[in-house]
XYZ file of C-alpha atoms in Angstrom:
690
model
C -136.676 -121.851 -23.285
C -135.093 -118.447 -23.629
C -136.258 -115.382 -25.555
C -134.506 -112.355 -27.003
C -136.725 -109.255 -27.012
C -136.604 -105.487 -27.371
C -137.670 -103.325 -24.432
C -137.354 -99.503 -24.404
C -134.802 -99.533 -27.211
C -132.610 -102.194 -25.589
C -132.112 -105.807 -26.598
C -132.541 -108.107 -23.605
C -132.755 -111.867 -23.077
C -134.139 -114.095 -20.357
C -135.841 -117.329 -19.455
C -139.466 -117.735 -20.509
C -141.468 -118.690 -17.434
C -144.872 -118.759 -19.076
C -146.474 -117.855 -22.361
C -149.857 -116.631 -23.469
C -151.183 -115.740 -26.889
C -150.087 -112.106 -26.715
C -147.380 -112.038 -24.058
C -144.682 -113.896 -22.181
C -143.538 -113.823 -18.561
C -139.719 -113.601 -18.754
C -137.154 -113.694 -15.985
C -133.874 -111.834 -16.590
C -130.469 -112.982 -15.388
C -130.765 -110.468 -12.543
C -133.931 -112.169 -11.300
C -136.196 -109.356 -12.417
C -139.400 -110.539 -14.083
C -141.028 -108.756 -16.996
C -144.245 -109.112 -18.913
C -143.213 -108.870 -22.567
C -145.540 -108.558 -25.520
C -145.164 -111.404 -27.995
C -144.693 -108.849 -30.775
C -141.478 -107.670 -29.081
C -139.834 -111.120 -29.059
C -137.260 -111.458 -31.832
C -135.780 -114.919 -31.126
C -136.523 -117.939 -29.008
C -133.894 -120.603 -28.285
C -133.127 -123.423 -25.905
C -129.385 -123.038 -25.563
C -126.937 -121.656 -24.778
C -128.086 -119.471 -21.896
C -128.244 -115.704 -22.559
C -125.255 -115.071 -20.287
C -123.174 -117.174 -22.700
C -124.913 -116.369 -25.967
C -124.895 -112.564 -25.819
C -121.142 -112.091 -25.223
C -120.377 -114.535 -28.068
C -122.762 -112.743 -30.428
C -121.451 -109.307 -29.433
C -117.868 -110.381 -30.148
C -118.842 -111.794 -33.549
C -120.943 -108.697 -34.394
C -117.876 -106.492 -34.059
C -116.206 -108.527 -36.835
C -119.049 -108.132 -39.358
C -118.015 -105.923 -42.290
C -120.862 -103.432 -42.653
C -119.928 -102.469 -46.193
C -119.984 -106.137 -47.199
C -123.252 -106.756 -45.354
C -124.759 -103.702 -47.101
C -123.646 -105.125 -50.486
C -125.225 -108.550 -49.670
C -128.460 -107.040 -48.421
C -131.428 -107.167 -50.829
C -132.961 -103.925 -52.096
C -136.293 -104.794 -50.566
C -137.160 -105.208 -46.904
C -135.488 -108.179 -45.208
C -135.144 -109.922 -41.872
C -131.932 -110.119 -39.857
C -131.942 -113.922 -40.090
C -132.124 -113.792 -43.907
C -129.150 -111.438 -44.096
C -127.246 -113.686 -41.673
C -127.690 -116.579 -44.082
C -126.525 -114.408 -46.979
C -123.467 -113.274 -45.040
C -122.489 -116.414 -43.106
C -124.042 -119.066 -45.330
C -127.293 -121.016 -45.412
C -126.579 -122.727 -42.124
C -126.120 -119.589 -40.067
C -126.036 -120.520 -36.403
C -127.972 -118.900 -33.583
C -124.860 -116.987 -32.544
C -124.358 -115.760 -36.121
C -128.017 -114.721 -36.481
C -127.902 -112.834 -33.203
C -124.586 -111.237 -34.188
C -126.200 -109.961 -37.395
C -129.145 -108.606 -35.405
C -126.820 -106.735 -33.058
C -124.830 -105.352 -35.979
C -127.920 -104.164 -37.827
C -129.313 -102.696 -34.631
C -126.028 -100.838 -34.164
C -125.807 -99.346 -37.677
C -128.856 -97.167 -38.447
C -126.817 -95.227 -41.035
C -126.500 -98.441 -43.113
C -129.854 -100.034 -42.340
C -133.084 -98.463 -41.145
C -135.613 -100.461 -39.207
C -138.737 -101.544 -41.037
C -140.468 -103.555 -38.287
C -139.770 -106.277 -35.723
C -136.388 -107.696 -36.703
C -136.777 -106.313 -40.206
C -134.660 -103.729 -42.017
C -134.207 -101.898 -45.292
C -130.785 -100.796 -46.459
C -130.080 -97.115 -47.011
C -129.555 -95.833 -50.531
C -125.976 -95.299 -51.662
C -126.436 -91.504 -51.588
C -127.880 -91.455 -48.092
C -125.190 -93.846 -46.877
C -122.400 -91.640 -48.209
C -123.902 -88.586 -46.534
C -124.233 -90.475 -43.262
C -120.665 -91.779 -43.417
C -119.384 -88.279 -44.200
C -121.283 -86.912 -41.202
C -119.842 -89.647 -38.991
C -116.358 -88.876 -40.260
C -116.827 -85.211 -39.447
C -118.098 -86.077 -36.003
C -115.145 -88.359 -35.403
C -112.782 -85.591 -36.520
C -114.434 -83.171 -34.099
C -114.187 -85.723 -31.321
C -110.513 -86.241 -32.132
C -110.018 -82.484 -31.896
C -111.850 -82.400 -28.569
C -109.635 -85.186 -27.262
C -106.490 -83.388 -28.455
C -107.503 -80.092 -26.850
C -108.465 -81.868 -23.649
C -105.087 -83.593 -23.559
C -103.341 -80.222 -23.892
C -105.401 -78.784 -21.044
C -104.615 -81.785 -18.881
C -100.927 -81.234 -19.648
C -101.183 -77.597 -18.513
C -101.339 -75.906 -21.919
C -104.274 -73.955 -23.313
C -105.073 -74.437 -27.016
C -105.579 -71.123 -28.790
C -109.189 -71.873 -29.861
C -110.088 -72.504 -26.216
C -108.309 -69.320 -25.136
C -110.215 -67.332 -27.784
C -113.539 -68.675 -26.471
C -112.613 -68.366 -22.782
C -115.428 -66.076 -21.630
C -118.067 -67.718 -23.780
C -117.058 -71.148 -22.429
C -117.185 -69.994 -18.816
C -120.236 -67.756 -18.794
C -122.397 -68.192 -21.917
C -121.413 -71.577 -23.296
C -122.663 -73.428 -26.306
C -122.582 -76.867 -24.756
C -122.263 -78.494 -28.164
C -119.146 -76.504 -29.052
C -115.945 -78.596 -29.140
C -114.052 -75.993 -27.068
C -116.600 -76.319 -24.270
C -116.543 -80.118 -24.422
C -112.740 -80.130 -24.257
C -112.795 -78.063 -21.054
C -115.433 -80.318 -19.496
C -113.498 -83.452 -20.438
C -110.210 -82.073 -19.101
C -111.842 -80.891 -15.884
C -113.170 -84.393 -15.305
C -109.799 -85.928 -16.067
C -107.917 -83.627 -13.693
C -110.650 -83.325 -11.041
C -110.138 -79.543 -11.162
C -112.768 -76.859 -11.411
C -112.957 -75.352 -14.922
C -111.664 -72.020 -13.595
C -108.695 -73.626 -11.848
C -108.003 -75.808 -14.900
C -107.913 -72.830 -17.277
C -105.859 -70.779 -14.872
C -103.306 -73.590 -14.561
C -103.231 -73.945 -18.351
C -102.364 -70.274 -18.817
C -105.669 -69.142 -20.312
C -105.977 -66.646 -17.452
C -102.743 -64.767 -16.883
C -104.078 -61.589 -15.245
C -106.900 -61.458 -12.736
C -107.557 -57.812 -13.626
C -107.790 -58.547 -17.343
C -110.026 -61.503 -16.563
C -112.539 -59.268 -14.741
C -112.251 -56.498 -17.324
C -112.575 -58.717 -20.403
C -115.397 -60.698 -18.811
C -117.324 -57.456 -18.304
C -116.640 -56.313 -21.872
C -117.676 -59.708 -23.233
C -120.993 -59.433 -21.411
C -121.877 -55.781 -21.902
C -119.631 -54.401 -24.660
C -119.084 -57.346 -27.030
C -118.367 -54.966 -29.926
C -115.862 -52.958 -27.917
C -116.052 -49.635 -26.121
C -115.350 -47.411 -29.114
C -117.942 -45.107 -30.629
C -119.013 -44.574 -34.221
C -117.822 -41.315 -35.769
C -120.522 -38.982 -34.443
C -120.178 -35.240 -33.981
C -122.009 -33.188 -31.395
C -124.991 -31.625 -33.200
C -125.364 -27.884 -32.849
C -128.213 -26.444 -30.793
C -130.635 -25.052 -33.339
C -132.012 -22.115 -31.357
C -130.443 -18.902 -30.122
C -130.431 -19.105 -26.344
C -130.560 -16.037 -24.095
C -127.572 -15.293 -21.857
C -128.200 -15.663 -18.121
C -127.832 -12.135 -16.787
C -125.607 -11.556 -13.780
C -124.760 -15.248 -13.349
C -121.246 -16.523 -12.649
C -121.746 -20.234 -12.053
C -119.279 -22.738 -10.653
C -119.209 -26.542 -10.652
C -117.932 -28.832 -7.898
C -116.533 -32.208 -8.993
C -113.431 -34.325 -8.517
C -110.395 -33.876 -10.719
C -111.161 -36.869 -12.931
C -114.606 -35.612 -13.954
C -114.930 -34.606 -17.592
C -118.716 -34.924 -17.826
C -119.550 -31.784 -15.826
C -123.334 -32.004 -15.631
C -124.149 -29.416 -12.999
C -123.126 -25.992 -11.703
C -124.456 -23.567 -9.095
C -124.827 -19.833 -8.854
C -125.879 -17.471 -6.060
C -127.263 -13.941 -6.550
C -128.642 -11.341 -4.195
C -126.664 -12.057 -1.043
C -127.425 -9.432 1.607
C -130.710 -8.382 -0.016
C -132.923 -10.669 2.045
C -133.948 -12.664 -1.011
C -131.292 -14.882 -2.600
C -131.606 -16.560 -5.970
C -130.032 -19.999 -6.160
C -129.345 -21.163 -9.698
C -128.988 -24.891 -10.379
C -127.644 -25.217 -13.914
C -127.688 -28.554 -15.726
C -125.817 -29.288 -18.962
C -128.301 -29.455 -21.836
C -127.443 -32.177 -24.369
C -131.223 -32.652 -24.700
C -131.382 -29.408 -26.699
C -129.361 -30.979 -29.530
C -129.640 -34.763 -29.167
C -133.103 -35.774 -30.295
C -134.974 -39.022 -29.560
C -134.147 -41.824 -31.995
C -131.208 -39.917 -33.478
C -127.865 -41.665 -33.986
C -126.496 -40.235 -30.727
C -129.647 -41.184 -28.862
C -129.295 -44.777 -30.055
C -125.695 -44.834 -28.774
C -126.741 -43.439 -25.392
C -129.722 -45.771 -25.146
C -127.534 -48.788 -25.865
C -125.078 -47.882 -23.088
C -127.598 -46.256 -20.716
C -124.959 -44.969 -18.295
C -121.308 -44.180 -17.871
C -119.434 -47.096 -16.291
C -117.040 -46.168 -13.493
C -114.116 -48.080 -12.032
C -110.837 -47.077 -10.382
C -108.518 -45.479 -12.915
C -110.873 -45.781 -15.871
C -114.406 -45.242 -17.142
C -116.551 -46.037 -20.174
C -118.593 -42.981 -21.018
C -122.198 -43.067 -22.175
C -121.484 -40.527 -24.923
C -118.401 -39.964 -27.122
C -115.854 -37.595 -25.617
C -116.256 -35.101 -28.464
C -119.979 -34.944 -27.737
C -119.402 -34.629 -23.992
C -117.011 -31.722 -24.565
C -119.661 -30.057 -26.699
C -122.135 -29.827 -23.803
C -120.098 -30.132 -20.592
C -120.149 -27.093 -18.285
C -116.504 -26.227 -18.850
C -115.336 -22.986 -17.265
C -114.402 -20.036 -19.448
C -117.534 -19.438 -21.475
C -121.317 -19.450 -21.606
C -122.642 -22.980 -21.901
C -126.142 -24.194 -22.860
C -128.050 -25.243 -19.752
C -131.444 -26.002 -18.310
C -131.525 -23.813 -15.213
C -133.713 -23.995 -12.131
C -133.839 -20.714 -10.214
C -135.066 -20.903 -6.626
C -135.804 -17.701 -4.738
C -134.817 -18.304 -1.107
C -135.537 -16.227 1.980
C -132.060 -15.352 3.195
C -133.050 -15.424 6.853
C -135.391 -18.404 7.096
C -133.999 -20.319 4.082
C -137.560 -21.028 2.941
C -138.000 -21.480 -0.813
C -140.522 -18.928 -2.056
C -140.808 -19.728 -5.745
C -139.092 -21.473 -8.644
C -138.561 -20.878 -12.344
C -137.036 -23.016 -15.094
C -135.188 -21.425 -18.013
C -133.348 -22.646 -21.093
C -130.349 -20.409 -21.562
C -126.613 -19.951 -21.887
C -124.930 -19.833 -18.498
C -121.495 -18.253 -17.920
C -119.332 -20.836 -16.119
C -116.697 -19.048 -14.058
C -115.035 -21.912 -12.194
C -114.707 -25.685 -12.193
C -113.890 -26.427 -8.556
C -112.250 -29.759 -7.766
C -113.220 -30.907 -4.304
C -110.281 -33.284 -3.921
C -108.009 -30.215 -4.192
C -109.903 -27.910 -1.802
C -111.784 -30.196 0.616
C -109.123 -29.826 3.273
C -109.550 -26.037 3.320
C -113.313 -25.692 2.892
C -114.445 -26.943 6.272
C -117.623 -26.312 8.198
C -115.737 -23.927 10.496
C -114.392 -21.913 7.541
C -117.873 -21.637 6.046
C -119.647 -20.727 9.285
C -117.164 -18.138 10.591
C -116.191 -15.427 8.077
C -113.088 -14.628 10.136
C -111.826 -18.202 10.470
C -108.640 -18.880 8.493
C -108.521 -21.716 6.013
C -106.750 -24.838 7.259
C -105.041 -25.204 3.895
C -104.052 -22.866 1.107
C -106.845 -21.835 -1.239
C -106.559 -20.183 -4.655
C -107.772 -16.587 -4.611
C -110.673 -17.313 -6.957
C -111.946 -20.036 -4.622
C -111.505 -17.912 -1.514
C -113.555 -15.211 -3.242
C -116.495 -17.632 -3.384
C -116.626 -17.849 0.423
C -119.903 -15.862 0.811
C -121.699 -17.961 -1.827
C -120.374 -21.237 -0.424
C -121.284 -20.175 3.117
C -124.875 -19.485 2.053
C -125.064 -22.786 0.170
C -123.746 -24.578 3.259
C -126.465 -23.006 5.430
C -129.113 -23.877 2.859
C -127.856 -27.449 2.455
C -128.047 -28.060 6.203
C -131.558 -26.620 6.332
C -132.704 -28.772 3.385
C -131.172 -31.861 4.961
C -132.937 -31.160 8.276
C -136.285 -30.785 6.483
C -135.811 -34.057 4.653
C -134.827 -35.841 7.846
C -138.010 -34.572 9.501
C -139.996 -36.201 6.705
C -137.893 -39.382 6.897
C -138.552 -39.634 10.606
C -134.903 -40.228 11.445
C -131.565 -38.676 10.533
C -129.365 -40.023 7.809
C -126.449 -41.995 9.252
C -123.034 -41.980 7.627
C -120.636 -43.690 10.019
C -118.186 -44.833 7.350
C -116.130 -42.668 5.022
C -116.186 -42.725 1.254
C -113.056 -44.368 -0.102
C -111.184 -42.998 -3.086
C -108.923 -45.004 -5.404
C -106.001 -43.463 -7.259
C -103.884 -45.579 -9.596
C -100.336 -44.472 -10.302
C -98.922 -44.936 -13.781
C -102.116 -45.642 -15.733
C -101.405 -45.699 -19.473
C -103.485 -44.275 -22.293
C -105.278 -47.605 -22.757
C -106.361 -47.788 -19.130
C -105.127 -49.888 -16.199
C -103.336 -53.180 -16.645
C -103.927 -54.374 -13.097
C -100.305 -53.944 -12.043
C -100.440 -50.249 -11.110
C -99.774 -49.021 -7.599
C -103.055 -48.167 -5.906
C -103.485 -45.427 -3.311
C -106.662 -45.690 -1.235
C -107.796 -42.517 0.492
C -110.802 -41.527 2.569
C -113.301 -38.740 2.362
C -115.824 -38.139 5.116
C -119.400 -38.529 4.001
C -121.366 -35.335 4.361
C -118.311 -33.098 3.819
C -119.458 -29.505 3.161
C -118.880 -29.474 -0.585
C -120.481 -32.903 -0.925
C -123.559 -31.845 0.999
C -123.879 -28.580 -0.919
C -123.963 -30.377 -4.265
C -126.118 -33.277 -3.046
C -128.814 -31.051 -1.542
C -128.897 -28.816 -4.610
C -129.391 -31.845 -6.864
C -132.142 -33.178 -4.594
C -133.891 -29.814 -4.836
C -133.701 -29.911 -8.634
C -134.730 -33.560 -9.002
C -137.661 -33.259 -6.612
C -138.876 -29.912 -7.986
C -138.711 -30.984 -11.622
C -140.362 -34.282 -10.731
C -143.325 -32.442 -9.175
C -143.442 -30.010 -12.105
C -143.657 -32.822 -14.658
C -146.464 -34.457 -12.682
C -148.389 -31.183 -12.276
C -148.298 -30.612 -16.045
C -149.323 -34.185 -16.838
C -145.986 -34.938 -18.518
C -144.618 -38.442 -17.799
C -141.129 -38.859 -16.422
C -138.870 -41.511 -14.951
C -139.032 -41.511 -11.160
C -137.289 -43.250 -8.310
C -139.444 -44.032 -5.305
C -139.292 -45.878 -2.002
C -142.496 -46.689 -0.162
C -140.956 -46.693 3.326
C -137.766 -47.171 5.294
C -138.908 -50.557 6.560
C -136.365 -53.366 6.068
C -136.510 -54.920 2.617
C -138.321 -51.981 0.974
C -136.079 -51.069 -1.932
C -135.892 -48.118 -4.289
C -137.964 -48.697 -7.432
C -138.073 -47.004 -10.786
C -141.339 -46.127 -12.496
C -143.334 -43.483 -14.317
C -145.427 -42.322 -11.339
C -144.485 -39.425 -9.058
C -144.463 -41.393 -5.789
C -142.763 -40.476 -2.497
C -139.148 -41.399 -1.882
C -138.993 -42.261 1.826
C -135.239 -42.765 1.802
C -134.608 -39.176 0.731
C -137.680 -37.652 2.349
C -139.215 -35.974 -0.704
C -142.691 -36.336 -2.266
C -141.190 -37.430 -5.602
C -137.786 -37.744 -7.175
C -136.889 -37.780 -10.890
C -133.219 -38.118 -11.826
C -132.599 -35.118 -14.089
C -129.223 -33.669 -13.130
C -126.751 -35.970 -14.933
C -127.856 -36.069 -18.590
C -124.290 -36.585 -19.830
C -123.863 -39.676 -17.663
C -127.282 -41.335 -17.254
C -129.809 -42.009 -19.962
C -132.787 -41.612 -17.600
C -131.667 -38.042 -16.898
C -131.438 -37.304 -20.626
C -134.980 -38.638 -21.122
C -136.287 -36.525 -18.243
C -134.456 -33.495 -19.637
C -136.358 -33.832 -22.911
C -139.591 -33.784 -20.926
C -138.471 -30.803 -18.813
C -137.481 -28.849 -21.925
C -140.982 -29.449 -23.313
C -142.443 -28.097 -20.059
C -140.217 -25.011 -20.186
C -141.171 -24.308 -23.796
C -144.875 -25.161 -23.785
C -146.108 -24.853 -20.223
C -149.658 -26.137 -19.783
C -149.653 -27.795 -23.233
C -146.342 -29.609 -22.663
C -148.026 -33.034 -22.526
C -148.893 -32.642 -26.213
C -145.365 -31.623 -27.240
C -143.184 -33.803 -25.004
C -141.344 -36.672 -26.782
C -142.871 -39.260 -24.425
C -146.617 -39.287 -23.886
C -148.591 -40.586 -20.896
C -148.607 -44.417 -20.701
C -145.845 -44.558 -23.316
C -144.565 -48.148 -23.466
C -141.164 -46.839 -24.556
C -140.625 -45.318 -21.105
C -141.251 -48.666 -19.432
C -138.781 -50.332 -21.801
C -136.170 -47.677 -20.974
C -136.719 -48.166 -17.245
C -136.326 -51.929 -17.503
C -133.157 -51.733 -19.596
C -131.631 -48.970 -17.488
C -132.331 -50.695 -14.192
C -130.608 -53.874 -15.372
C -127.615 -52.079 -16.872
C -127.161 -49.659 -13.966
C -127.236 -52.522 -11.472
C -124.696 -54.514 -13.494
C -122.407 -51.503 -13.900
C -122.580 -50.837 -10.160
C -121.699 -54.438 -9.356
C -118.740 -54.256 -11.722
C -117.522 -51.026 -10.117
C -117.800 -52.664 -6.700
C -115.894 -55.722 -7.931
C -113.095 -53.571 -9.357
C -112.830 -51.601 -6.130
C -112.566 -54.879 -4.246
C -109.884 -56.060 -6.686
C -107.807 -52.943 -6.056
C -108.343 -53.269 -2.312
C -106.890 -56.797 -2.451
C -104.008 -55.472 -4.575
C -103.442 -52.815 -1.936
C -103.157 -55.491 0.755
C -100.471 -57.243 -1.309
C -98.608 -54.076 -2.261
C -98.526 -52.806 1.313
C -97.687 -56.222 2.757
C -100.693 -56.076 5.087
C -101.231 -59.382 6.872
C -103.325 -58.161 9.801
C -105.964 -55.495 10.193
C -108.451 -54.162 12.700
C -112.107 -54.711 11.995
C -115.593 -54.628 13.468
C -117.823 -57.685 13.610
C -120.974 -57.447 11.491
C -122.892 -60.730 11.512
C -122.795 -64.224 10.039
C -118.995 -64.494 10.489
C -118.424 -61.268 8.529
C -116.134 -58.468 9.680
C -115.567 -55.023 8.166
C -112.088 -53.500 8.048
C -111.844 -50.185 9.883
C -109.581 -48.370 7.426
C -110.279 -50.079 4.105
C -113.400 -50.734 1.978
C -113.280 -54.443 2.751
C -115.709 -56.948 4.224
C -114.488 -60.524 4.643
C -115.447 -63.802 6.250
C -113.458 -64.670 9.361
C -113.026 -67.686 11.592
C -113.221 -67.350 15.357
C -116.135 -64.931 15.544
C -118.091 -67.064 17.988
C -119.299 -65.042 20.965
C -118.630 -61.650 19.360
C -121.286 -59.009 19.698
C -122.305 -56.800 16.833
C -119.831 -53.991 16.240
C -117.144 -55.458 18.505
C -113.623 -54.537 17.407
C -111.162 -57.344 16.642
C -107.745 -57.915 15.131
C -107.845 -60.233 12.132
C -105.047 -62.171 10.455
C -105.604 -62.390 6.709
C -105.478 -65.680 4.873
C -105.114 -66.445 1.180
C -105.971 -63.604 -1.188
C -107.534 -64.706 -4.463
C -107.749 -61.832 -6.930
C -109.625 -63.983 -9.442
C -112.544 -64.869 -7.189
C -112.042 -61.652 -5.162
C -112.022 -63.679 -1.977
C -109.949 -63.260 1.152
C -110.454 -64.989 4.451
C -109.352 -64.104 7.937
C -108.980 -65.440 11.436
C -109.742 -63.426 14.553
C -106.563 -63.109 16.601
C -107.784 -61.023 19.511
C -110.681 -58.965 20.771
C -109.748 -55.308 21.040
C -112.667 -54.123 23.133
C -115.025 -51.330 22.229
C -118.113 -51.536 20.062
C -118.720 -49.574 16.889
C -122.168 -48.491 15.794
C -122.806 -50.862 12.910
C -126.033 -50.835 10.940
C -127.264 -53.522 8.587
C -127.345 -50.880 5.878
C -125.877 -47.438 6.056
C -127.890 -44.675 4.482
C -126.933 -43.224 1.163
C -128.792 -40.383 -0.436
C -131.099 -43.007 -1.885
C -131.346 -45.151 1.215
C -129.744 -48.129 -0.507
C -127.164 -50.493 0.950
C -123.639 -51.042 -0.227
C -122.857 -54.643 -1.149
C -120.645 -56.007 1.659
C -119.053 -58.740 -0.438
C -118.297 -59.201 -4.088
C -120.819 -61.297 -5.973
C -119.565 -64.905 -6.090
C -117.781 -65.833 -9.292
C -119.879 -68.592 -10.812
C -119.240 -70.260 -14.147
C -121.705 -72.002 -16.440
C -119.556 -75.063 -17.137
C -121.448 -78.104 -15.859
C -118.774 -80.723 -15.259
C -121.178 -83.016 -13.430
C -123.642 -83.269 -16.310
C -123.868 -86.531 -18.228
C -121.750 -86.710 -21.355
C -123.837 -86.121 -24.494
C -124.079 -89.063 -26.833
C -121.287 -88.561 -29.339
C -122.031 -91.483 -31.641
C -124.828 -92.893 -33.705
C -124.905 -96.352 -32.186
C -128.049 -97.770 -30.651
C -128.060 -98.780 -26.975
C -125.936 -101.807 -26.248
C -127.738 -105.036 -25.340
C -127.912 -106.102 -21.720
C -128.502 -109.655 -20.592
């Protein structure tokens, strides 16, 4: 005897080996034996065997007209065998009864189960709703199939193109566009990225990287609401005897900082560090604050940037030469002979800005030799107004070297900068920013160049002094700290004034770029409160001790700043690969790092290379470049010859924050899971298995 039963939602049949009151021992066609509850058995029969019966019943079930069966079905609960007799006639055969069971089992929108082998037909209203839903689902599936067919044929449907970045990186896996890409990728055995590239959805690698970044971090675009720069409500005193100058590159419009020097030759020199003061006008939770807090930082990339604040607002507070600009100033009185700092004072004032120096225009002339020897001629032509600043710059150079030496004594080892800074200049950039086709010029600038060091050490003085001042007055701030220089100990952000081992200072609070970084704007609000209220500043400062808002700002800023930095690095890598193509470079000289990685000697490029076996760290080699992929930002190489000589190569080179540059671009990963099981697209129950 054979039995048909339901097990885990599936209809199965097998030979009954033994029976008890509540269960049967049944052997399937495969030889597997199951203990089946008697309540789960729907039919028992002697012949034909299940291997013959089930295919016959399945074929007949497909021919049953569901609408007709629904019409024949009684309004009350019924059994499948009763409906089979209504549909096929009073003498319905075993095959016909089983066919009806399979058909009912397969049509829950027409008939809902009411017990073992028993059903109740859906109401006319419910049935129409179910059929309409099935029709819609079938239409969607037809659309998915059509889009997938286009992708397979090498064409990208417009709806898929419009959802490109969502499909690849933040997909709704139930969306038809996503399903079409998955289906086509399976059909073609291509990766989703390669499939979409072949279909023309990705026509420009640069635009792909740019639009992907905007989709993730600026989904509403990079424009600003119509916001004017609010006026500073108080009358600020004019800094007496000050003629400050800034030092930036030519592309800088957000001039946050300037320097001044007074009292040269008197034995006591006053160094002024003047920081743009948007915090005097922008108030916490104002419209401009909400804009700045949403962006958190200016985003930089070769040939373009996305500013934290609207340009009109930036121009309202930037330290532009030619007038007196609002500033938060730190005045340090320095012993001219020993370069020891004797005291400090913070003032809120208007500072006359005499010059905006551009280091990329004067670096070649302002050398260490020119600064250290008053009689040494400049190695390049200098404008008269810059040459006139030679005494001030020479003092700042002496002071910067002394400050650096003091920090290095605290660090326990000198800062090492064996690689240059690379600069990127794009030729022919339009008003809307780069297109990715511009000619790129990559230049170098030695780390620790005099003007660089002057500005860097002055900013470290300001950030460390103001950080200590906030802590002494009990006013919370946002600090950066590093517990030690041991491997793996990274820079952290927090609200406690902890030492920064990488810089060699007891505490460090970013405060000198309030036009470009939101943390600096927050700290400026706190510093302004200290300057105005002194010992009672903790009561007046916008952020109070243990303020949860500060922790939220730190968390959001850290994530955004990291992401922006990774994007900048990716864009620099993109333009480096473009440079290789534009210059026709097929070979380059490099130094071996580790793990099959080599670093180019004259370009900001780290790549994986074959043939590095037996190389020692820092060994110089000639590398032949392989395929350049501007979409994944990958390029491979093969070592052609060993050139001899060993460069000093560190795992991480020091920066002013002791953090490492990323050697490779982050891998381009997409969220399209081609290997996942297809979701169930229909409403049918599981098919029976013999």
